[in-house]
Coordinates of C-alpha atoms in Angstrom, one line a residue:
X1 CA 13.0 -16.1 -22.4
X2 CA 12.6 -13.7 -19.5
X3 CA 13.7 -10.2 -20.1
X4 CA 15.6 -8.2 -17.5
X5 CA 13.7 -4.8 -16.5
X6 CA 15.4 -1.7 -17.8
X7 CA 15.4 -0.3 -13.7
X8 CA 15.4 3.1 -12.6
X9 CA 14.6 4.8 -9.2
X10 CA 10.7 6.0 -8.6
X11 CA 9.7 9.2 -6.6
X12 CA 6.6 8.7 -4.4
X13 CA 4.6 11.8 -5.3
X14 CA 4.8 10.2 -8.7
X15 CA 3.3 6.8 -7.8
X16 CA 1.1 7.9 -4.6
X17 CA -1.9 7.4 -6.5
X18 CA -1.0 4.0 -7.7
X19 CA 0.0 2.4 -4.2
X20 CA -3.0 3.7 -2.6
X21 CA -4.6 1.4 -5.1
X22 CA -2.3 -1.5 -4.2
X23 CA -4.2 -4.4 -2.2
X24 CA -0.7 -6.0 -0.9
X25 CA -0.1 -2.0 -0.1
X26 CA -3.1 -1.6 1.9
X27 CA -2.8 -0.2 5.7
X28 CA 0.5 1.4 5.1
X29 CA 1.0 4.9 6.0
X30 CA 3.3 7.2 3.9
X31 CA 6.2 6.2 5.6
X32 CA 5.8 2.8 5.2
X33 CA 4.8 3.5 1.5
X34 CA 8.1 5.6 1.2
X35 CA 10.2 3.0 2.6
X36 CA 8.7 0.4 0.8
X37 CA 9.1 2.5 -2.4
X38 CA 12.7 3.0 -1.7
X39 CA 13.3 -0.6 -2.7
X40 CA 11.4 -0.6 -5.5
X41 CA 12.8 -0.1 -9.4
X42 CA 10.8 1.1 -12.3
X43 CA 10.9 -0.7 -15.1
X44 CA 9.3 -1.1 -19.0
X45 CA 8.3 -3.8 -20.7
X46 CA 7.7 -3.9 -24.7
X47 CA 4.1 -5.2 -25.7
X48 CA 4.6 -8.6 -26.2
X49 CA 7.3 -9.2 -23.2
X50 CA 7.4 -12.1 -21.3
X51 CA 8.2 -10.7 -17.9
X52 CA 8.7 -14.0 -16.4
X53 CA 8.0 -17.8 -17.5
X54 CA 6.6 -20.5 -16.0
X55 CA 8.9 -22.8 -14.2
X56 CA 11.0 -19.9 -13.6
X57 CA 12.6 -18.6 -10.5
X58 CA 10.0 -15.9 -8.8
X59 CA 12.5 -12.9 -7.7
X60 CA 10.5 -9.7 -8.0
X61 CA 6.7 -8.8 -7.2
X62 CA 5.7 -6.5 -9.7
X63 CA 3.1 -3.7 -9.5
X64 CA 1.4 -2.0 -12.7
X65 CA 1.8 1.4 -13.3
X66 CA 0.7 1.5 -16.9
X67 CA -0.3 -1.5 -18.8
X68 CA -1.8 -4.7 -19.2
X69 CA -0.4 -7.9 -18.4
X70 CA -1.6 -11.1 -19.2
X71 CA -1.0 -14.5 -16.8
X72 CA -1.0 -17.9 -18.9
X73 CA 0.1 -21.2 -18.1
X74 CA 0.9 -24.0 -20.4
X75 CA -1.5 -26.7 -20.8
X76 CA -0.4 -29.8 -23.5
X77 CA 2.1 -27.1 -25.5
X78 CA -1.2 -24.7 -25.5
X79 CA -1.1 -21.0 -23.3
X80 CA -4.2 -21.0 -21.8
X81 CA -5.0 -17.7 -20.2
X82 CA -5.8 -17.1 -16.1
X83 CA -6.3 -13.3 -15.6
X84 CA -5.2 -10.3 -16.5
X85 CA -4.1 -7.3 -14.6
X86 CA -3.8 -3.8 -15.3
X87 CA -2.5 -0.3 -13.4
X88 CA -2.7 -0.6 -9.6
X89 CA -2.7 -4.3 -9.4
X90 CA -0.2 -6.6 -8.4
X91 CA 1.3 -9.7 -9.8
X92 CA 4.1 -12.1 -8.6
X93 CA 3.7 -11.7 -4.8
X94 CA 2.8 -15.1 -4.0
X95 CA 5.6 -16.9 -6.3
X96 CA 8.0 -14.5 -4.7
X97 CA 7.2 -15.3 -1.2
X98 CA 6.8 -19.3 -1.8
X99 CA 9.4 -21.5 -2.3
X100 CA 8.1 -22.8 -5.9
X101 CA 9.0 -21.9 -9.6
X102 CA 6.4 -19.9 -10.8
X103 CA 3.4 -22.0 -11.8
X104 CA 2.8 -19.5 -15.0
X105 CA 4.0 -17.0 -16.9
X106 CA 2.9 -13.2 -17.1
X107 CA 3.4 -11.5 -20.4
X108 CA 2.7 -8.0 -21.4
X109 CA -0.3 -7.0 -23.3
X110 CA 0.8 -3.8 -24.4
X111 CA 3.5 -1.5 -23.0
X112 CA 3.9 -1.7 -19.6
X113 CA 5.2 0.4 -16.9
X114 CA 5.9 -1.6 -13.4
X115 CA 7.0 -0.9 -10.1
X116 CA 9.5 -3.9 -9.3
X117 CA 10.4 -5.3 -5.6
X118 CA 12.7 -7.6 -5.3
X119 CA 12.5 -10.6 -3.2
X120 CA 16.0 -9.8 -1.6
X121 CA 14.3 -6.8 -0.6
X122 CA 11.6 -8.0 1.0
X123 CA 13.7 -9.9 2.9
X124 CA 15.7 -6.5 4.4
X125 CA 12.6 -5.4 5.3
X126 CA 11.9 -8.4 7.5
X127 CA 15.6 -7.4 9.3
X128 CA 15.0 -3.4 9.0
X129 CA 11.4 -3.1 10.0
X130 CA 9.7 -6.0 11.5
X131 CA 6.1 -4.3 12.1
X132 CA 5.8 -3.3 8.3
X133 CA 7.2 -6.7 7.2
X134 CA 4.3 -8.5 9.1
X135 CA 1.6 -6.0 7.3
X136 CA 3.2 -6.5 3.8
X137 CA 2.6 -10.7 4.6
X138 CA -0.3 -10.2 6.3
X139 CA -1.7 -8.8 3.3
X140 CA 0.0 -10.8 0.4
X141 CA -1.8 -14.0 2.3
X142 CA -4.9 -11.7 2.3
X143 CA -4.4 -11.7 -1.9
X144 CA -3.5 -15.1 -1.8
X145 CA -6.7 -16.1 -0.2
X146 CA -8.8 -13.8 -2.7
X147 CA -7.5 -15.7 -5.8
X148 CA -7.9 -18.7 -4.4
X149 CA -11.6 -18.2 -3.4
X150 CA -12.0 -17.1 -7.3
X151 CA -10.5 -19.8 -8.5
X152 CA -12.7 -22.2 -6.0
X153 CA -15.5 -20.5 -7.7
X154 CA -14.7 -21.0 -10.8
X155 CA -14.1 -24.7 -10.4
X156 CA -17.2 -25.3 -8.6
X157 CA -18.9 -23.6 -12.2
X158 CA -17.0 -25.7 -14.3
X159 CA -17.6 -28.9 -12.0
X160 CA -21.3 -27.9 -11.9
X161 CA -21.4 -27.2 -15.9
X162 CA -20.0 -30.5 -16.5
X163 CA -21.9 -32.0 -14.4
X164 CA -25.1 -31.5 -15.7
X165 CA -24.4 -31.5 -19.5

C-alpha cells in the first residue's frame, strides 16, 4: 500500500545543489527554482517503502535528495525491476503529467529523502507563471524522450539477442 509522505517545507540554499542536478529542472534560473521550490514538500521514506504502486493514481513528481529508489513492475505476480534512481534524479514526472495510472511502482532502496511536487501544483503554475510552466513541460517531454530512446535500445538488444540464439 502506498504510504503518505511525512511533508515539511524545504529552504533553497539547502537543496541548490540538488536541483541544479535536476534534468526536468534544467534552464531555470533561481527564481524559477525558488518558486518552483515553494510548492514542493520534503518528505522521508523508510527503506523498504513503496512510494507509490502500480495502477495507482500518479499525484506527485518526486525528486531524490538522499536515497535509492528502485522502479519495478509486475510481470505474471513477479516484480521485475526497470531502473533505479538515486540523489538528483527524478521519478514520477511523466505519470503525473499523463492521464494514466502509473504503469509501475517505485519503492525505496534504503532511506530516502525526496523533494515532492504535487500535480495540483503544477497545475497553479500553468495559471501563475505561464513561461516557467512551458520550460518545466518542455523539459519533462525532453526526460520522456530520454527513457524512451533507452528503453528502444534495450529492446532492439533483446530483439537482436533472441534473434540470433
Amino acid at each position: 500500500m502506498e504510504q503518505r509522505p511525512r511533508e515539511t517545507p524545504a529552504d533553497l540554499a539547502e537543496v541548490l545543489p540538488i536541483l541544479g542536478r535536476v534534468s526536468i529542472l534544467g534552464g531555470l534560473d533561481e527564481a524559477q527554482l525558488q518558486t518552483v521550490l515553494g510548492k514542493m514538500r520534503r518528505a522521508r521514506f523508510p527503506a523498504g517503502t513503496r512510494i507509490f504502486e502500480q495502477g495507482g493514481r500518479p499525484d506527485c513528481i518526486y525528486v531524490i535528495r538522499r536515497g535509492r529508489v528502485k522502479i519495478v513492475v509486475d510481470v505474471d505476480a513477479r516484480p521485475m525491476e526497470l531502473v533505479e534512481y538515486g540523489a538528483g534524479q527524478c521519478f514520477g514526472e511523466t505519470s503525473a503529467i499523463g492521464i494514466l495510472p502509473h504503469s509501475a511502482t517505485a519503492l525505496a532502496l534504503e532511506d530516502t529523502e525526496a523533494l515532492v511536487l504535487p500535480v495540483r501544483a503544477v497545475h497553479e503554475l500553468y495559471r501563475e507563471d505561464p513561461a516557467l510552466f512551458g520550460i518545466l513541460m518542455l523539459n519533462i517531454a525532453r526526460e520522456a524522450c530520454r527513457r524512451l530512446h533507452k528503453t528502444d535500445e534495450i529492446m532492439l538488444h533483446y530483439a537482436a539477442r533472441k534473434g540470433s540464439g
